[in-house]
Tab-separated table of C-alpha atoms in Angstrom:
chain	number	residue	atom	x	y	z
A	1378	UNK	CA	0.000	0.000	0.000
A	1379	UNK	CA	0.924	3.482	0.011
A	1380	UNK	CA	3.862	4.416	-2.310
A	1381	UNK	CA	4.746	1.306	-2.918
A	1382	UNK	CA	4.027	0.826	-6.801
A	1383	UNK	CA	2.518	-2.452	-8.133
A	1384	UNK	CA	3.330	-4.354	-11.082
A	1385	UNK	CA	1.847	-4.310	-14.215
A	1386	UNK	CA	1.438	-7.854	-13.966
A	1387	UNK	CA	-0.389	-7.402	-10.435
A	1388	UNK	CA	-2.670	-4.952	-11.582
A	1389	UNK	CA	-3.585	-7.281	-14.836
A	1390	UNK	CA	-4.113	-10.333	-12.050
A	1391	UNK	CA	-6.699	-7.509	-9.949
A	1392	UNK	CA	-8.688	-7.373	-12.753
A	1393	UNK	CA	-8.872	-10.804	-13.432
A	1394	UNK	CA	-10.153	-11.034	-9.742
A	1395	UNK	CA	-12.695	-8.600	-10.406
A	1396	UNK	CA	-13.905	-10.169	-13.048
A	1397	UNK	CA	-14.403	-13.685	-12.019
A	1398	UNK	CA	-15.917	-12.439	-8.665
A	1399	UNK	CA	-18.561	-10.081	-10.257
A	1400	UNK	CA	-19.566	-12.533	-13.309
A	1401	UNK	CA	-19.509	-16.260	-11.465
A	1402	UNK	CA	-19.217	-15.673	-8.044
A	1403	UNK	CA	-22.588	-15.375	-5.932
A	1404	UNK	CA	-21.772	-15.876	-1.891
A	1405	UNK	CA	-20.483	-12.930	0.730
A	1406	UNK	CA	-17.314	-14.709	1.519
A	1407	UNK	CA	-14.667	-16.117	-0.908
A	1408	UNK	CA	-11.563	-17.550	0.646
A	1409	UNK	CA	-7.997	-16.854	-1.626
A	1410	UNK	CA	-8.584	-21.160	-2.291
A	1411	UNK	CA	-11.821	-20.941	-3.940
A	1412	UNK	CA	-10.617	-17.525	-6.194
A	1413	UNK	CA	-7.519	-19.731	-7.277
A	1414	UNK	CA	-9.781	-22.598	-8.562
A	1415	UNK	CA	-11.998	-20.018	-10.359
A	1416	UNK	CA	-8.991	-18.385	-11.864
A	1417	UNK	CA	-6.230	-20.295	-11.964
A	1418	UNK	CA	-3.991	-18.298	-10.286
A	1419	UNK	CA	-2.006	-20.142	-7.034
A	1420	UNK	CA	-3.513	-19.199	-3.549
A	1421	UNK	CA	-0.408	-17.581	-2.218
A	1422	UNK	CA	0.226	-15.192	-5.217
A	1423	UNK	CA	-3.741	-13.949	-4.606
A	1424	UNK	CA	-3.112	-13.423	-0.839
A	1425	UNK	CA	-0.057	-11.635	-1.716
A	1426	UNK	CA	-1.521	-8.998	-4.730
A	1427	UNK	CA	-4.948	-8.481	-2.504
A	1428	UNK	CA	-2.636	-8.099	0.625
A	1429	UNK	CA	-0.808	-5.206	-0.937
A	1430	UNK	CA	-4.097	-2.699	-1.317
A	1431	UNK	CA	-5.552	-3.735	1.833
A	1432	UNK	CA	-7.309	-5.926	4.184
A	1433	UNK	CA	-10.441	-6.995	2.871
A	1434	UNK	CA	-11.270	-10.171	4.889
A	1435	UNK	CA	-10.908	-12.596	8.018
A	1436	UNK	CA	-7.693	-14.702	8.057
A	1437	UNK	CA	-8.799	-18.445	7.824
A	1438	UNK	CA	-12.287	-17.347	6.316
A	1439	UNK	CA	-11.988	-15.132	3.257
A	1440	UNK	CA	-12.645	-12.312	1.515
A	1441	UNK	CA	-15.351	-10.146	2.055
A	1442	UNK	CA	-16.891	-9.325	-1.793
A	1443	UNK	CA	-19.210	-6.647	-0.872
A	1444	UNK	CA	-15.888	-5.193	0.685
A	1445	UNK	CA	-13.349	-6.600	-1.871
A	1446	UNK	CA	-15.487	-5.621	-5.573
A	1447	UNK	CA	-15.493	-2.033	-4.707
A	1448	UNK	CA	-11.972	-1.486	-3.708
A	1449	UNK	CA	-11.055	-3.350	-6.731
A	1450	UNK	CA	-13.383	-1.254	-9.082
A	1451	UNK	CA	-11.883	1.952	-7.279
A	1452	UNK	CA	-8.218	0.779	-7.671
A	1453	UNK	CA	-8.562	-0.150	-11.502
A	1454	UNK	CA	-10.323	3.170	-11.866
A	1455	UNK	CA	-13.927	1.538	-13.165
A	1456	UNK	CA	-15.892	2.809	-9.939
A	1457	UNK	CA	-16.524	5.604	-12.820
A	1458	UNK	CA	-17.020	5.933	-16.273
A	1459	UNK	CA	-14.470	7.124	-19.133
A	1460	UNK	CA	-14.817	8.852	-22.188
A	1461	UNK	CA	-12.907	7.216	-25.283
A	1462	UNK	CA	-12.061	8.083	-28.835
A	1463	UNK	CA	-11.231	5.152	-31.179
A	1464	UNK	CA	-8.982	6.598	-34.324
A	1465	UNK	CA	-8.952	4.576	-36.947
A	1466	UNK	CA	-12.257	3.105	-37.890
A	1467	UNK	CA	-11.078	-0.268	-39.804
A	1468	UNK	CA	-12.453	-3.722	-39.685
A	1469	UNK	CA	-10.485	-3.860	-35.968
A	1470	UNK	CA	-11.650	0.096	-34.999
A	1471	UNK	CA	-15.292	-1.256	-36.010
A	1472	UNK	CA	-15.189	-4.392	-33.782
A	1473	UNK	CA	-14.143	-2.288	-30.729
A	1474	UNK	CA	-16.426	0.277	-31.398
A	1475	UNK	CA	-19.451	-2.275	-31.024
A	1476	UNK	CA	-17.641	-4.347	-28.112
A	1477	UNK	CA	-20.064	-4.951	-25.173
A	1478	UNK	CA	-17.712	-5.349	-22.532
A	1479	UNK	CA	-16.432	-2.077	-23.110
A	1480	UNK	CA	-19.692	-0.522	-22.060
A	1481	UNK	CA	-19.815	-2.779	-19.164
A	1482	UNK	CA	-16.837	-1.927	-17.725
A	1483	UNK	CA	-17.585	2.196	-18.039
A	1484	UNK	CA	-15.349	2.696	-21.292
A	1485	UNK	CA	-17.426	4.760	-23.388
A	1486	UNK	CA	-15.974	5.434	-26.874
A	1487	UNK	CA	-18.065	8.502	-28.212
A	1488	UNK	CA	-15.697	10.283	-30.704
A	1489	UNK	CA	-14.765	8.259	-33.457
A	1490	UNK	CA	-11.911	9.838	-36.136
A	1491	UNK	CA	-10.063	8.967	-38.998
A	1492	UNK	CA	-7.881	10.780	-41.885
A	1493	UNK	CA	-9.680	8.740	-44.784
A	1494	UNK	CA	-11.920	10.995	-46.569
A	1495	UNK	CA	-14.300	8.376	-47.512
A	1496	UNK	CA	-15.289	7.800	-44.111
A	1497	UNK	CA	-14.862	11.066	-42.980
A	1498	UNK	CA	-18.182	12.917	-42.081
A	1499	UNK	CA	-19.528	8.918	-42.616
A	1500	UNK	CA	-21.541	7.380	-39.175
A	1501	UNK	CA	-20.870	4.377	-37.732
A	1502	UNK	CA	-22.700	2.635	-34.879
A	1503	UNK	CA	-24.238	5.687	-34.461
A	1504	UNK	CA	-21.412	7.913	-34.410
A	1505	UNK	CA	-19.898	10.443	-36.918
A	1506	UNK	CA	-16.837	9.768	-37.889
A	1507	UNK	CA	-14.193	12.955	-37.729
A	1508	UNK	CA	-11.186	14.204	-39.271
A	1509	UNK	CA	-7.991	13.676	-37.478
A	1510	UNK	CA	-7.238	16.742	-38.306
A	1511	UNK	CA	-9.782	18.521	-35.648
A	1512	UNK	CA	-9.270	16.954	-32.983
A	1513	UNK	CA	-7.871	19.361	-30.626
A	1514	UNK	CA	-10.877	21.476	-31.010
A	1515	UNK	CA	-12.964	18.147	-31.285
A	1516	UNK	CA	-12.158	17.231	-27.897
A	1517	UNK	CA	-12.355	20.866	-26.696
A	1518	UNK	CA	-16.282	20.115	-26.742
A	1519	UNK	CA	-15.228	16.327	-25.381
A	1520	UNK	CA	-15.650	16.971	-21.666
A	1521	UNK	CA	-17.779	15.859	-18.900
A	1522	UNK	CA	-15.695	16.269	-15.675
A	1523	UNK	CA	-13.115	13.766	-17.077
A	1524	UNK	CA	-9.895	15.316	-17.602
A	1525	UNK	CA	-7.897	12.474	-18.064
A	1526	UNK	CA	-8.729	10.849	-21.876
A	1527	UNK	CA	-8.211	7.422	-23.161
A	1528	UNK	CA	-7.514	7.122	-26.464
A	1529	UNK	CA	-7.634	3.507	-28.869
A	1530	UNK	CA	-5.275	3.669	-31.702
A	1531	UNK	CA	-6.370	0.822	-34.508
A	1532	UNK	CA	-4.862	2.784	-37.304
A	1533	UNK	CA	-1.831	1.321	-39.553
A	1534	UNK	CA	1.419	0.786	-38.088
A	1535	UNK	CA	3.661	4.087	-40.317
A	1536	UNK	CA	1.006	6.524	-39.489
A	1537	UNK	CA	1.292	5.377	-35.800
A	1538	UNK	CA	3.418	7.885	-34.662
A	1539	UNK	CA	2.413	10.834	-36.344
A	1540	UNK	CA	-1.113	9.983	-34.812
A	1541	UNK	CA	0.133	9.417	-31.348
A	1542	UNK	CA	1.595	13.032	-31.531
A	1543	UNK	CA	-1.491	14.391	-32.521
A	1544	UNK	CA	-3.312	12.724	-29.460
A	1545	UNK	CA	-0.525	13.933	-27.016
A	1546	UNK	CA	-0.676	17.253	-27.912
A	1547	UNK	CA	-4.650	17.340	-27.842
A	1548	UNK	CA	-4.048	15.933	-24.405
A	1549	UNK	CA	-4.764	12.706	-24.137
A	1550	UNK	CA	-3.583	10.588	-21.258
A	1551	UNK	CA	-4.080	7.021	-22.081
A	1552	UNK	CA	-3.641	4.877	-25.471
A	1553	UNK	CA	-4.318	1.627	-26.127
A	1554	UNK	CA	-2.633	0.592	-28.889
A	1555	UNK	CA	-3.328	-2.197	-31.545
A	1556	UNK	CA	-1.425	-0.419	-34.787
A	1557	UNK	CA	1.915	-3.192	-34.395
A	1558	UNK	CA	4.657	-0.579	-33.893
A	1559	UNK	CA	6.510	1.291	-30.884
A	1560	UNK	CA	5.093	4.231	-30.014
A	1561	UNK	CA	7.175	7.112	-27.967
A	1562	UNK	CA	5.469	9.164	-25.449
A	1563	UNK	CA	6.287	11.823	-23.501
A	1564	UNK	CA	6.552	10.965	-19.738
A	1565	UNK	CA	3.205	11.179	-17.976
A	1566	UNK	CA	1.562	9.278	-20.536
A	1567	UNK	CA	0.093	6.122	-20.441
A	1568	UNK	CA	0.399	3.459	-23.639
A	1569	UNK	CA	-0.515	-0.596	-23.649
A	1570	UNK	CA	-0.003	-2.605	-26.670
A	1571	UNK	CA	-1.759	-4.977	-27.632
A	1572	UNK	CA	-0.016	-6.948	-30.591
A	1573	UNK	CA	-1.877	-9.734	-31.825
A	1574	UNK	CA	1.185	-10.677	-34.195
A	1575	UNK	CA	3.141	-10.697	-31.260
A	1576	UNK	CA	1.006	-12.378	-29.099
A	1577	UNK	CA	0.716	-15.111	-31.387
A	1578	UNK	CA	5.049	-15.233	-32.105
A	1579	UNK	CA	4.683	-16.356	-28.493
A	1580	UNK	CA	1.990	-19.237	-29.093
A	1581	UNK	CA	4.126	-20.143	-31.654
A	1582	UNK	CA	7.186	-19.934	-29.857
A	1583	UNK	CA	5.957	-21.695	-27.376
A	1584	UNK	CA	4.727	-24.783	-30.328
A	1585	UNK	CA	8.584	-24.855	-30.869
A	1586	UNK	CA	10.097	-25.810	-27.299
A	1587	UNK	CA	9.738	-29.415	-25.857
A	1588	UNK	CA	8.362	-27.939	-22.963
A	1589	UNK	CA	4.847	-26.873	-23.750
A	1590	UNK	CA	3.359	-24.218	-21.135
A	1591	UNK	CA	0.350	-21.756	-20.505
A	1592	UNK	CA	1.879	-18.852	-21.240
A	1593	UNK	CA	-0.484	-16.142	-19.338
B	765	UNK	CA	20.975	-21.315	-24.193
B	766	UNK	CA	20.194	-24.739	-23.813
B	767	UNK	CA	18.161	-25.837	-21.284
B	768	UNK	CA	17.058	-22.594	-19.518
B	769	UNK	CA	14.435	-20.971	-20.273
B	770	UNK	CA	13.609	-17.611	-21.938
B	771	UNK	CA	10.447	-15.370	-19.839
B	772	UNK	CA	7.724	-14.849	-21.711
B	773	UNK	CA	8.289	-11.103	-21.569
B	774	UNK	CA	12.034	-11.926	-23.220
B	775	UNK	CA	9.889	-13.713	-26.260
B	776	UNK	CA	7.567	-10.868	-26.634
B	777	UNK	CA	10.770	-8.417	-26.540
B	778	UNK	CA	12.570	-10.857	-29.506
B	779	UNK	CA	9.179	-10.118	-31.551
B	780	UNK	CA	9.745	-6.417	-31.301
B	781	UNK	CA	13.506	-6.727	-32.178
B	782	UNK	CA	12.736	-8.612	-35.102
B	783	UNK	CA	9.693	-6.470	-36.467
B	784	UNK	CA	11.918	-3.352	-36.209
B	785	UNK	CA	14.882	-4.469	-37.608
B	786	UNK	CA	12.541	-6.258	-40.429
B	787	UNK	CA	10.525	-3.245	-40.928
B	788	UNK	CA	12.848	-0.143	-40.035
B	789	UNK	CA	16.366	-0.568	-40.598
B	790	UNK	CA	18.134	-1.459	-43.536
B	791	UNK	CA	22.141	-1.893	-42.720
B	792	UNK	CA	24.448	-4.937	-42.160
B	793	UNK	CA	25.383	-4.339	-38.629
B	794	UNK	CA	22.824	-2.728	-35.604
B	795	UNK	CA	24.582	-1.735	-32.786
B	796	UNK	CA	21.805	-2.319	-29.347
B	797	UNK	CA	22.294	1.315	-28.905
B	798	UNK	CA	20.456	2.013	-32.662
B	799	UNK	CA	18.066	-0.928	-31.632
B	800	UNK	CA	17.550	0.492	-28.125
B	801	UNK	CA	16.723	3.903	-30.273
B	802	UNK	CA	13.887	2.043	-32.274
B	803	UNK	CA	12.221	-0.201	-30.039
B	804	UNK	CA	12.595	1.942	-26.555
B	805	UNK	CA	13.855	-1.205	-24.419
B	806	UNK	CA	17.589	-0.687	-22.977
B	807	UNK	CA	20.386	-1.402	-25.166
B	808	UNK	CA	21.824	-3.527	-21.564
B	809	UNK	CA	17.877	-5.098	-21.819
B	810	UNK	CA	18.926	-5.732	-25.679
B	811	UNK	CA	22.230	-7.547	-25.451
B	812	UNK	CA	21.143	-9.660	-22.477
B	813	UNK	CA	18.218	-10.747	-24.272
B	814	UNK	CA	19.700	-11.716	-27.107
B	815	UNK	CA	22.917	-13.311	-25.612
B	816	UNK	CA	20.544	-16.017	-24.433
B	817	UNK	CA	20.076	-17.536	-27.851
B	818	UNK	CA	23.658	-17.109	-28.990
B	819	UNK	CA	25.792	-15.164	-30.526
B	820	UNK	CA	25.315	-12.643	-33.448
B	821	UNK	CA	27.737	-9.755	-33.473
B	822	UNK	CA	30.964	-8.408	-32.480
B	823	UNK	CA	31.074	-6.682	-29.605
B	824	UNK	CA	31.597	-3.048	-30.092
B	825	UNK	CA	30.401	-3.031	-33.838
B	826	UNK	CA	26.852	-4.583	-33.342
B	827	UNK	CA	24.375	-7.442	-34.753
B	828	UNK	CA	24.990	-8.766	-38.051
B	829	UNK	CA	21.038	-8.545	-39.312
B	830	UNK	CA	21.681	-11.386	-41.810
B	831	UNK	CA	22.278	-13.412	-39.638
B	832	UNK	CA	20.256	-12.128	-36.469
B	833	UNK	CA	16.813	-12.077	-38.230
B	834	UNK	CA	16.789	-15.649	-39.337
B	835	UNK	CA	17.985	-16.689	-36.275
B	836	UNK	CA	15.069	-14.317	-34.596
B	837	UNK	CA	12.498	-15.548	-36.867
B	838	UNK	CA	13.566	-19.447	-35.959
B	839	UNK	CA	13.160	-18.936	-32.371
B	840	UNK	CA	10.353	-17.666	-32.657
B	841	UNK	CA	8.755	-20.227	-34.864
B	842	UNK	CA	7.907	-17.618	-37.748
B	843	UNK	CA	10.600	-19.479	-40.300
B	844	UNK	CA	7.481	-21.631	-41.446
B	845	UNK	CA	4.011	-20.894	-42.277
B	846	UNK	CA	1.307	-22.081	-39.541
B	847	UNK	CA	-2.257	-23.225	-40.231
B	848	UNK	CA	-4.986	-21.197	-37.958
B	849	UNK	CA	-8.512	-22.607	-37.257
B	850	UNK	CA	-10.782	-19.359	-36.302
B	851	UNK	CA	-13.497	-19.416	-33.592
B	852	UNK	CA	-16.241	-17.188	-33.133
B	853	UNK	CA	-16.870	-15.310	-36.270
B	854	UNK	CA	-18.263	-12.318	-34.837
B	855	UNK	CA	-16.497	-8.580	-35.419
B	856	UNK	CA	-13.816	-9.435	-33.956
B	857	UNK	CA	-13.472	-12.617	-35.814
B	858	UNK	CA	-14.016	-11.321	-39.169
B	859	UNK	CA	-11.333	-8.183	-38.508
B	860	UNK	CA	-8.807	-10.820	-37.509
B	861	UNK	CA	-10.133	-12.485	-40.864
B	862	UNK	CA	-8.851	-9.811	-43.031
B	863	UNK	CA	-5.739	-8.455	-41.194
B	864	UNK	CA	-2.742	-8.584	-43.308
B	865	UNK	CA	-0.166	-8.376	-40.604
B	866	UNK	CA	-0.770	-12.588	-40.296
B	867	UNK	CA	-0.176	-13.478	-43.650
B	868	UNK	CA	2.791	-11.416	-43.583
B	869	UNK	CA	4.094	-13.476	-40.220
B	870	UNK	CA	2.955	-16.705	-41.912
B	871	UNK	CA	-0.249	-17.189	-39.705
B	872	UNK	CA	-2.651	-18.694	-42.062
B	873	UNK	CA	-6.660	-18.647	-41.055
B	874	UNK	CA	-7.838	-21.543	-43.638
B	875	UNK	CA	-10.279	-23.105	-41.172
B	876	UNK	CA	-13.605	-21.193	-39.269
B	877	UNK	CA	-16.119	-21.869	-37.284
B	878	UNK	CA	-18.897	-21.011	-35.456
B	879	UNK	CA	-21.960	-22.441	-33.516
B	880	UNK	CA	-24.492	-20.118	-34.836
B	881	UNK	CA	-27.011	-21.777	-37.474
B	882	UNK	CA	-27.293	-18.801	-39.260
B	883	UNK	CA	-23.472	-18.650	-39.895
B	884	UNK	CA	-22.651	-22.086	-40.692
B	885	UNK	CA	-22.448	-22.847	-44.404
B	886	UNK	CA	-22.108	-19.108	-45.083
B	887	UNK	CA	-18.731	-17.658	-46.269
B	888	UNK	CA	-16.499	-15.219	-44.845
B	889	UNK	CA	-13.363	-13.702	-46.643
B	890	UNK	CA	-13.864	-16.397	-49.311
B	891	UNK	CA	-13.375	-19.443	-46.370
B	892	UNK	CA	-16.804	-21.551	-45.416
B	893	UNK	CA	-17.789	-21.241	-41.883
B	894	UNK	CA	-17.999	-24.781	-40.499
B	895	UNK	CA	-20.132	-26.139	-37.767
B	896	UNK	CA	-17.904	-26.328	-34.265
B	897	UNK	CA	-19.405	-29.319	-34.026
B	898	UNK	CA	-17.968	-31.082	-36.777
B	899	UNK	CA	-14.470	-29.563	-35.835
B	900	UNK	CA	-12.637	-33.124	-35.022
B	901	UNK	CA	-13.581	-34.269	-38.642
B	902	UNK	CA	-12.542	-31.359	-40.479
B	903	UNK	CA	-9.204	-30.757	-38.337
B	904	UNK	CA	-8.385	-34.181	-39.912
B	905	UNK	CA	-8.479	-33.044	-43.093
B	906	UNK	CA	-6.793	-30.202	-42.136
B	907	UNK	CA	-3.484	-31.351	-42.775
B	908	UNK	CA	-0.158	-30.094	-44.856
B	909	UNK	CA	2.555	-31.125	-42.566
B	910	UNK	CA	1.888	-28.890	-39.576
B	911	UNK	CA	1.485	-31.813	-36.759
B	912	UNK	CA	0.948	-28.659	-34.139
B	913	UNK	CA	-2.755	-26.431	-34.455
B	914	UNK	CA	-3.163	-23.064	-34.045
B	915	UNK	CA	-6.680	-21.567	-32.810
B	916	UNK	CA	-8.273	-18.291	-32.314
B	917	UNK	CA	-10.840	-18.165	-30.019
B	918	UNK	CA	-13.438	-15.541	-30.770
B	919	UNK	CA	-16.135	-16.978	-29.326
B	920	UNK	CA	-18.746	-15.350	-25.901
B	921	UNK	CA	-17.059	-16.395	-22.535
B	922	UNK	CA	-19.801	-17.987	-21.036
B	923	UNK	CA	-19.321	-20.788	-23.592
B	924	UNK	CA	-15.214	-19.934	-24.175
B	925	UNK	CA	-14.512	-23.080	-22.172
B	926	UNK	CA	-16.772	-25.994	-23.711
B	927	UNK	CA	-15.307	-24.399	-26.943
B	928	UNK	CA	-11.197	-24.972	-25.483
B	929	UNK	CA	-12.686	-28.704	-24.456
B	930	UNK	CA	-13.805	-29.300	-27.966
B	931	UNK	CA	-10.649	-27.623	-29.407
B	932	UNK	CA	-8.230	-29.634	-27.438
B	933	UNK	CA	-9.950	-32.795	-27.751
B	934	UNK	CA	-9.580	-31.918	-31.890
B	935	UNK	CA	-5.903	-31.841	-31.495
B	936	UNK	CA	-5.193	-28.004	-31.228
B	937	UNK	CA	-1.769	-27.092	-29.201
B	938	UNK	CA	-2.196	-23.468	-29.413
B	939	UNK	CA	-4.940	-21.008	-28.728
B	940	UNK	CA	-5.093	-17.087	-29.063
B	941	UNK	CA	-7.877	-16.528	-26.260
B	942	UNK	CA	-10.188	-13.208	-26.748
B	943	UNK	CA	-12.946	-14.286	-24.612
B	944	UNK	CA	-12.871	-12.776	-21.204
B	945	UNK	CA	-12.765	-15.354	-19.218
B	946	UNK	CA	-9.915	-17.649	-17.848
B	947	UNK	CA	-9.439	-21.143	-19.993
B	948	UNK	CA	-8.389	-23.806	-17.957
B	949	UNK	CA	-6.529	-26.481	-20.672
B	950	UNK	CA	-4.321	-29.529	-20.056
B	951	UNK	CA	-0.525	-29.573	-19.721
B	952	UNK	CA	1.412	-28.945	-22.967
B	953	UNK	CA	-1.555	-27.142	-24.662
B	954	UNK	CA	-0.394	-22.825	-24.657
B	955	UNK	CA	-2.715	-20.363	-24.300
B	956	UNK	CA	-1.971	-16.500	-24.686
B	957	UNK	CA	-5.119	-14.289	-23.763
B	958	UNK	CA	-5.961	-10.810	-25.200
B	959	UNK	CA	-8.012	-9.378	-22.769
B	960	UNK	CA	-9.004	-5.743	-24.285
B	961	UNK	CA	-10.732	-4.588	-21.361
B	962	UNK	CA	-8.068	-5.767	-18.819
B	963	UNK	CA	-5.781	-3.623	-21.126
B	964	UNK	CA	-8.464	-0.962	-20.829
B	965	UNK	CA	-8.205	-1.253	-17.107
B	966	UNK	CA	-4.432	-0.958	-16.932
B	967	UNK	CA	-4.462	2.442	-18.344
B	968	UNK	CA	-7.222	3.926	-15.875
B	969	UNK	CA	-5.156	2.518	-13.241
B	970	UNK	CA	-2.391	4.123	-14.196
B	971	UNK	CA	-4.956	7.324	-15.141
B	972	UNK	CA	-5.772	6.947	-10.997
B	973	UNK	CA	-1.603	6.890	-10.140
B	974	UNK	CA	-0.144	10.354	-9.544
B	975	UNK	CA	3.106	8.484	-10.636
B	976	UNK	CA	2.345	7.613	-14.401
B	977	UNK	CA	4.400	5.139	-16.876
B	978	UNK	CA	4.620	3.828	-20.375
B	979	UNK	CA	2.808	0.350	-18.867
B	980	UNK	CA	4.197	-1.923	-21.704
């Protein structure tokens, strides 16, 4: 607790807890056993992440979930909604854009852009699509107590960059990006890639050793 | 080398060097310095990693790319082309259908399915969506040499795992997980999940930090 910082890998483990608890978990009291069955994660590594924010049960008993849920929401930040823009409205951009979970989960993507002047001005799912090139004074009308902003980059991989600077400097905090290329951000933001070439380098890297194992 | 084994994190790092070197730079010889430039990971980071698998340079001068790509790509298991059965062809599925990034890595989708009447016996990017029921029989005639199967699971999570059961009973060694929910499979079978919202929930933590970081 306190300054202490977690890992990345912690943090992605609290909202695996989270998860299984609020979709297929239905008594007051879960014990670290019964969350390690559900998940898959070892007892002792659970104990240790959910020991670090806190003391949210009786030693020997469990974890109360009426406790335990909403410190989780609040310490993954979904005890609140967020605003999102999606750039880059491909077959991938599309997908997202009509993802239920997202919704679920308080991620509301609700400025859509691109730099393709066929879709520019176009709507999809409800949405009008924008030009790339206005979005500093497109997220000037973008605000609803948020100031922090989440952006979801799905555009291709040698515009990446150039995009990414654009977001920065229209001051957005957060990017999640799927375009399969390094980006470089100033300190004080926020980027996760997700690489689905990448991700699937390690399945096959994996297909190559003797030793076969379940990688995450 | 030999018997110890590389991190998954280390794996996911090689990808990176690989794609930039591929994609970005066009000389003999990269010192780690110019690759630390490129990817963002420390040069130290750099030559550590790749001093695991061997040898590839001179010291002082750099990697001889000739020789370190092939050597990057065989590690990895992208020297060959792999066969990919698809899952769940819902947005997501079809985006994942059409994105050129896997043919270029060799990942092949030449097999789909789904569970939804309405979508089996229909085509999709010119490929026939098959009943997941009849997956065993067509994976056997699914055949050119590859003994290990690839799968991408696309599919809701509340029926993700009867769909891994199915998959792994069918022969499949390797599954690309989007479904939110945690897939319990047998030794020597690897899974790698994309979790979008986890992702999602990474960056709002890091949104709630006063301290924040690049997270990946």
């Amino acid at each position: 607790m306190g300054n202490q910082k977690a890992s990345q890998d912690t943090i992605k483990r609290l909202f695996v807890y989270y998860r299984t608890i609020e979709e297929s978990y239905s008594s007051n009291v879960i014990s670290s056993e019964e969350l390690a069955k559900l998940t898959g994660f070892p007892a002792t590594l659970i104990r240790k992440d959910l020991s670090f924010f806190g003391e949210f049960g009786t030693p020997g008993k469990g974890y109360y979930t009426e406790k335990l849920i909403p410190h989780l929401k609040k310490i993954l930040g979904l005890d609140r909604d967020w605003d999102v823009v999606l750039v880059g409205i491909g077959n991938l951009g599309k997908a997202l854009l009509t993802y239920p979970k997202f919704k679920m989960h308080g991620f509301r993507i609700n400025l859509l852009f691109d730099s393709d002047p066929d879709k520019i001005g176009k709507t999809c799912a409800g949405l009008k699509i924008n030009d790339i090139a206005a979005i500093k004074e497109e997220l000037a009308y973008f605000s609803n107590g948020n100031s922090k902003k989440i952006a979801i980059l799905t555009v291709p991989a040698k515009v990446a960059q150039e995009v990414t600077n654009i977001l920065v400097d229209a001051g957005i905090k957060a990017i999640l990006n799927f375009a399969p290329t390094q980006l470089f951000v100033p300190q004080g933001i926020a980027v996760s890639n997700i690489d689905v070439s990448n991700e699937m380098a390690r399945l096959t890297y994996n297909l190559n050793q003797d030793f076969l194992i379940n990688v995450n």
